[in-house]
PDB file of C-alpha atoms in Angstrom:
ATOM      1  CA  LYS A 128      13.451 -50.293 -22.423  1.00 54.00           C
ATOM      2  CA  GLU A 129      13.888 -48.709 -19.116  1.00 58.00           C
ATOM      3  CA  ILE A 130      13.672 -45.122 -18.823  1.00 56.00           C
ATOM      4  CA  GLN A 131      16.293 -43.638 -16.703  1.00 57.00           C
ATOM      5  CA  LYS A 132      15.398 -40.659 -14.455  1.00 57.00           C
ATOM      6  CA  LYS A 133      17.848 -37.819 -14.957  1.00 59.00           C
ATOM      7  CA  LYS A 134      19.487 -37.290 -11.751  1.00 65.00           C
ATOM      8  CA  ARG A 135      19.155 -33.781 -10.402  1.00 65.00           C
ATOM      9  CA  PRO A 136      21.863 -31.706  -9.646  1.00 68.00           C
ATOM     10  CA  GLU A 137      23.144 -31.344  -5.817  1.00 76.00           C
ATOM     11  CA  VAL A 138      24.713 -28.400  -4.436  1.00 75.00           C
ATOM     12  CA  VAL A 139      27.426 -28.612  -1.507  1.00 80.00           C
ATOM     13  CA  ILE A 140      28.330 -25.336   0.336  1.00 82.00           C
ATOM     14  CA  SER A 141      30.217 -24.557   3.470  1.00 86.00           C
ATOM     15  CA  SER A 142      30.334 -21.311   5.167  1.00 88.00           C
ATOM     16  CA  GLU A 143      31.924 -20.105   8.459  1.00 93.00           C
ATOM     17  CA  ILE A 144      32.163 -17.155  10.911  1.00 95.00           C
ATOM     18  CA  VAL A 145      33.926 -16.477  14.122  1.00 97.00           C
ATOM     19  CA  LEU A 146      31.447 -15.390  16.826  1.00 97.00           C
ATOM     20  CA  PRO A 147      32.350 -13.307  19.880  1.00 97.00           C
ATOM     21  CA  PHE A 148      30.779 -15.758  22.271  1.00 96.00           C
ATOM     22  CA  SER A 149      31.043 -19.196  23.661  1.00 96.00           C
ATOM     23  CA  ALA A 150      30.291 -22.388  21.972  1.00 97.00           C
ATOM     24  CA  GLU A 151      27.392 -23.106  24.476  1.00 97.00           C
ATOM     25  CA  ILE A 152      25.776 -19.766  23.898  1.00 97.00           C
ATOM     26  CA  ALA A 153      26.029 -20.353  20.269  1.00 97.00           C
ATOM     27  CA  PHE A 154      24.826 -23.837  20.107  1.00 98.00           C
ATOM     28  CA  ASP A 155      21.813 -23.104  22.618  1.00 97.00           C
ATOM     29  CA  SER A 156      20.673 -20.277  20.357  1.00 97.00           C
ATOM     30  CA  PHE A 157      21.261 -22.010  16.998  1.00 97.00           C
ATOM     31  CA  SER A 158      19.600 -25.263  18.358  1.00 96.00           C
ATOM     32  CA  ASN A 159      16.252 -23.473  19.023  1.00 95.00           C
ATOM     33  CA  LEU A 160      15.181 -24.184  15.492  1.00 95.00           C
ATOM     34  CA  GLU A 161      11.889 -21.968  15.945  1.00 95.00           C
ATOM     35  CA  HIS A 162      14.087 -18.676  15.871  1.00 96.00           C
ATOM     36  CA  GLN A 163      15.812 -19.788  12.898  1.00 95.00           C
ATOM     37  CA  PRO A 164      13.422 -17.500  10.682  1.00 95.00           C
ATOM     38  CA  SER A 165      14.727 -14.512  12.674  1.00 94.00           C
ATOM     39  CA  TRP A 166      18.271 -14.665  11.419  1.00 94.00           C
ATOM     40  CA  SER A 167      17.468 -16.415   8.091  1.00 90.00           C
ATOM     41  CA  PRO A 168      15.489 -14.035   6.102  1.00 84.00           C
ATOM     42  CA  TRP A 169      14.978 -16.819   3.558  1.00 86.00           C
ATOM     43  CA  LEU A 170      12.871 -18.806   6.069  1.00 91.00           C
ATOM     44  CA  ARG A 171       9.339 -18.087   6.807  1.00 94.00           C
ATOM     45  CA  ALA A 172       8.946 -20.745   9.598  1.00 96.00           C
ATOM     46  CA  VAL A 173      10.343 -23.854  11.502  1.00 96.00           C
ATOM     47  CA  GLU A 174       8.054 -25.926  13.542  1.00 97.00           C
ATOM     48  CA  TYR A 175       8.474 -28.817  15.819  1.00 97.00           C
ATOM     49  CA  THR A 176       6.332 -31.806  14.856  1.00 97.00           C
ATOM     50  CA  SER A 177       7.326 -34.390  17.350  1.00 97.00           C
ATOM     51  CA  ALA A 178       7.367 -34.226  21.379  1.00 97.00           C
ATOM     52  CA  ASP A 179      11.121 -34.761  21.594  1.00 96.00           C
ATOM     53  CA  ARG A 180      11.861 -31.891  19.273  1.00 95.00           C
ATOM     54  CA  THR A 181      13.690 -34.176  16.840  1.00 96.00           C
ATOM     55  CA  GLU A 182      11.333 -33.761  13.758  1.00 97.00           C
ATOM     56  CA  THR A 183      10.463 -30.374  12.299  1.00 97.00           C
ATOM     57  CA  ILE A 184       8.847 -28.797   9.228  1.00 97.00           C
ATOM     58  CA  TRP A 185      10.619 -25.862   7.532  1.00 95.00           C
ATOM     59  CA  LYS A 186       8.885 -23.533   5.279  1.00 95.00           C
ATOM     60  CA  MET A 187      11.014 -21.255   3.025  1.00 90.00           C
ATOM     61  CA  LYS A 188       9.849 -17.907   1.541  1.00 86.00           C
ATOM     62  CA  ARG A 189       8.647 -17.755  -2.117  1.00 77.00           C
ATOM     63  CA  PHE A 190      11.860 -18.255  -4.089  1.00 67.00           C
ATOM     64  CA  LEU A 191      11.676 -17.665  -8.119  1.00 65.00           C
ATOM     65  CA  GLY A 192       7.896 -17.608  -7.638  1.00 72.00           C
ATOM     66  CA  VAL A 193       7.816 -21.258  -5.754  1.00 74.00           C
ATOM     67  CA  SER A 194       7.244 -21.952  -2.146  1.00 80.00           C
ATOM     68  CA  TYR A 195       9.463 -24.899  -0.746  1.00 85.00           C
ATOM     69  CA  SER A 196       8.945 -26.745   2.332  1.00 92.00           C
ATOM     70  CA  TRP A 197      10.614 -29.925   4.030  1.00 95.00           C
ATOM     71  CA  ASN A 198      10.239 -32.241   6.972  1.00 97.00           C
ATOM     72  CA  ALA A 199      13.697 -32.979   8.546  1.00 97.00           C
ATOM     73  CA  ILE A 200      14.931 -35.045  11.562  1.00 97.00           C
ATOM     74  CA  THR A 201      17.756 -34.188  14.025  1.00 96.00           C
ATOM     75  CA  ARG A 202      20.471 -36.989  13.189  1.00 96.00           C
ATOM     76  CA  GLN A 203      23.187 -35.703  15.961  1.00 96.00           C
ATOM     77  CA  LEU A 204      22.860 -33.181  18.728  1.00 96.00           C
ATOM     78  CA  GLU A 205      26.042 -32.936  20.664  1.00 97.00           C
ATOM     79  CA  ARG A 206      26.074 -29.868  23.074  1.00 97.00           C
ATOM     80  CA  PRO A 207      28.039 -27.541  22.461  1.00 97.00           C
ATOM     81  CA  ASN A 208      29.612 -28.791  19.196  1.00 98.00           C
ATOM     82  CA  ILE A 209      27.409 -30.424  16.741  1.00 98.00           C
ATOM     83  CA  ILE A 210      24.093 -30.069  15.057  1.00 97.00           C
ATOM     84  CA  GLU A 211      23.330 -32.238  12.151  1.00 97.00           C
ATOM     85  CA  TRP A 212      20.172 -32.778  10.329  1.00 96.00           C
ATOM     86  CA  GLU A 213      18.653 -34.533   7.219  1.00 97.00           C
ATOM     87  CA  SER A 214      15.316 -33.810   5.203  1.00 96.00           C
ATOM     88  CA  THR A 215      12.727 -36.846   5.191  1.00 96.00           C
ATOM     89  CA  LYS A 216      10.393 -35.147   3.091  1.00 96.00           C
ATOM     90  CA  GLY A 217      10.151 -32.216   0.646  1.00 92.00           C
ATOM     91  CA  LEU A 218      13.343 -30.295  -0.444  1.00 87.00           C
ATOM     92  CA  LYS A 219      16.167 -32.842  -0.443  1.00 90.00           C
ATOM     93  CA  ASN A 220      18.909 -31.660   1.846  1.00 93.00           C
ATOM     94  CA  TYR A 221      21.438 -32.482   4.484  1.00 94.00           C
ATOM     95  CA  GLY A 222      23.225 -30.085   6.992  1.00 94.00           C
ATOM     96  CA  ARG A 223      25.592 -29.875   9.841  1.00 97.00           C
ATOM     97  CA  VAL A 224      26.911 -26.995  12.032  1.00 97.00           C
ATOM     98  CA  ASP A 225      30.006 -27.534  14.009  1.00 98.00           C
ATOM     99  CA  PHE A 226      31.013 -24.923  16.675  1.00 98.00           C
ATOM    100  CA  THR A 227      34.568 -24.761  17.601  1.00 98.00           C
ATOM    101  CA  GLU A 228      35.648 -22.963  20.845  1.00 96.00           C
ATOM    102  CA  VAL A 229      38.685 -20.894  19.734  1.00 95.00           C
ATOM    103  CA  SER A 230      39.080 -19.042  22.954  1.00 92.00           C
ATOM    104  CA  GLU A 231      37.252 -18.426  26.042  1.00 87.00           C
ATOM    105  CA  ASN A 232      34.676 -15.959  24.437  1.00 91.00           C
ATOM    106  CA  GLU A 233      35.408 -16.901  20.523  1.00 95.00           C
ATOM    107  CA  THR A 234      33.776 -19.599  18.861  1.00 97.00           C
ATOM    108  CA  LEU A 235      34.348 -20.733  14.982  1.00 97.00           C
ATOM    109  CA  MET A 236      30.764 -21.613  13.459  1.00 97.00           C
ATOM    110  CA  LYS A 237      30.980 -23.624  10.394  1.00 96.00           C
ATOM    111  CA  LEU A 238      27.778 -24.669   8.599  1.00 93.00           C
ATOM    112  CA  SER A 239      27.906 -27.080   5.869  1.00 92.00           C
ATOM    113  CA  LEU A 240      24.936 -27.711   3.681  1.00 88.00           C
ATOM    114  CA  SER A 241      23.937 -30.025   0.688  1.00 88.00           C
ATOM    115  CA  PHE A 242      20.612 -29.837  -1.325  1.00 82.00           C
ATOM    116  CA  VAL A 243      19.082 -31.252  -4.558  1.00 82.00           C
ATOM    117  CA  VAL A 244      18.338 -28.318  -6.855  1.00 69.00           C
ATOM    118  CA  PRO A 245      14.522 -28.308  -7.215  1.00 66.00           C
ATOM    119  CA  ARG A 246      13.858 -28.846 -11.105  1.00 64.00           C
ATOM    120  CA  VAL A 247      12.203 -25.412 -11.494  1.00 55.00           C
ATOM    121  CA  VAL A 248      15.224 -23.594  -9.944  1.00 56.00           C
ATOM    122  CA  SER A 249      17.604 -25.569 -12.320  1.00 53.00           C
ATOM    123  CA  LYS A 250      15.674 -24.827 -15.304  1.00 52.00           C
ATOM    124  CA  LEU A 251      15.455 -20.927 -14.435  1.00 49.00           C
ATOM    125  CA  VAL A 252      19.031 -20.667 -13.334  1.00 48.00           C
ATOM    126  CA  GLY A 253      20.995 -22.970 -15.345  1.00 50.00           C
ATOM    127  CA  LYS A 254      24.507 -23.697 -13.710  1.00 55.00           C
ATOM    128  CA  ASN A 255      25.011 -25.196 -10.426  1.00 52.00           C
ATOM    129  CA  ASN A 256      28.027 -22.968  -9.591  1.00 59.00           C
ATOM    130  CA  ARG A 257      25.733 -20.041  -9.877  1.00 61.00           C
ATOM    131  CA  ILE A 258      23.194 -21.426  -7.452  1.00 58.00           C
ATOM    132  CA  ALA A 259      25.840 -22.469  -4.969  1.00 55.00           C
ATOM    133  CA  LYS A 260      27.488 -18.903  -5.031  1.00 65.00           C
ATOM    134  CA  PHE A 261      24.095 -17.264  -4.408  1.00 63.00           C
ATOM    135  CA  VAL A 262      23.295 -19.933  -1.605  1.00 62.00           C
ATOM    136  CA  LYS A 263      26.583 -19.305   0.125  1.00 58.00           C
ATOM    137  CA  VAL A 264      26.844 -15.551  -0.248  1.00 61.00           C
ATOM    138  CA  LYS A 265      23.248 -14.184  -0.161  1.00 66.00           C
ATOM    139  CA  MET A 266      21.561 -16.862   2.015  1.00 73.00           C
ATOM    140  CA  VAL A 267      23.796 -18.667   4.261  1.00 81.00           C
ATOM    141  CA  GLY A 268      26.357 -15.967   4.583  1.00 82.00           C
ATOM    142  CA  LYS A 269      23.999 -13.355   5.796  1.00 86.00           C
ATOM    143  CA  SER A 270      22.106 -15.723   7.854  1.00 90.00           C
ATOM    144  CA  LEU A 271      25.491 -16.568   9.720  1.00 93.00           C
ATOM    145  CA  LYS A 272      26.084 -12.674  10.160  1.00 93.00           C
ATOM    146  CA  LEU A 273      22.513 -11.940  11.249  1.00 94.00           C
ATOM    147  CA  PHE A 274      22.726 -14.928  13.637  1.00 96.00           C
ATOM    148  CA  ARG A 275      25.841 -13.534  15.368  1.00 97.00           C
ATOM    149  CA  ASP A 276      24.377  -9.970  15.467  1.00 96.00           C
ATOM    150  CA  ILE A 277      21.152 -11.107  16.987  1.00 96.00           C
ATOM    151  CA  VAL A 278      22.942 -13.289  19.634  1.00 97.00           C
ATOM    152  CA  MET A 279      25.365 -10.579  20.494  1.00 96.00           C
ATOM    153  CA  GLU A 280      22.256  -8.158  20.972  1.00 95.00           C
ATOM    154  CA  ALA A 281      20.622 -10.723  23.233  1.00 95.00           C
ATOM    155  CA  GLU A 282      23.792 -11.356  25.248  1.00 94.00           C
ATOM    156  CA  GLY A 283      24.660  -7.660  25.603  1.00 94.00           C
ATOM    157  CA  ILE A 284      27.950  -7.814  23.394  1.00 92.00           C
ATOM    158  CA  GLU A 285      28.517  -4.582  21.920  1.00 89.00           C
ATOM    159  CA  LYS A 286      29.411  -4.561  18.047  1.00 82.00           C
ATOM    160  CA  THR A 287      32.501  -3.390  16.662  1.00 73.00           C
ATOM    161  CA  LYS A 288      32.520  -0.183  14.719  1.00 57.00           C
ATOM    162  CA  GLU A 289      33.231  -1.634  11.469  1.00 51.00           C
ATOM    163  CA  LYS A 290      30.418  -1.860   8.719  1.00 42.00           C
ATOM    164  CA  ASP A 291      29.451  -5.329   8.098  1.00 46.00           C
ATOM    165  CA  ALA A 292      27.714  -6.930   5.240  1.00 41.00           C
ATOM    166  CA  SER A 293      24.860  -7.858   7.476  1.00 39.00           C
ATOM    167  CA  GLU A 294      24.060  -4.465   8.260  1.00 37.00           C
ATOM    168  CA  GLU A 295      23.008  -4.078   4.662  1.00 38.00           C
ATOM    169  CA  GLU A 296      19.436  -4.677   3.652  1.00 35.00           C
ATOM    170  CA  ILE A 297      18.620  -8.003   3.021  1.00 37.00           C
ATOM    171  CA  GLU A 298      17.340  -8.800  -0.506  1.00 40.00           C
ATOM    172  CA  ASP A 299      13.924  -9.927  -1.412  1.00 39.00           C
ATOM    173  CA  LEU A 300      14.486 -13.394  -2.747  1.00 40.00           C
ATOM    174  CA  GLU A 301      11.995 -12.707  -5.669  1.00 38.00           C
ATOM    175  CA  THR A 302      14.294 -10.049  -7.024  1.00 40.00           C
ATOM    176  CA  VAL A 303      17.606 -11.897  -7.353  1.00 40.00           C
ATOM    177  CA  ASP A 304      19.323 -11.661 -10.664  1.00 41.00           C
ATOM    178  CA  PHE A 305      21.506 -14.859 -11.689  1.00 36.00           C
TER     179      PHE A 305
END
């Protein structure tokens, strides 16, 4: 009798933000993968593992008491519009970032991400829609806003006066309630 492995749930999300700078600036900043932890509070480190900078190892901060990491390879890199990757080992995931120039100094950034939910997380959290909502709002959404703010500061672009969610304190992933 063949034992069938239960397929682990996959989460697919997409999030976007309008950036007040060119697609070239956005692409160049985002494609420097070692800087990802500066705007992604859920990442501990990203390191290049190949001389051509197409292979990386990603290390996540502890989440629900567990550390995650994965190796990834860049599948597509088309300056200034597309960055696409896929994990090759560890936490199974695939992602793509599209930068679409809206005007001379305005770019729509869309991040699409899919990942297989680790068993320990799905057991602790349960339903996939809660995981997807958490990842989209608390992790990816905040990361996109922090990315925008960090690049604006680096480029000398002044922030508007309106309060933004990225100005709120980033939650410690260990204390998240589902």
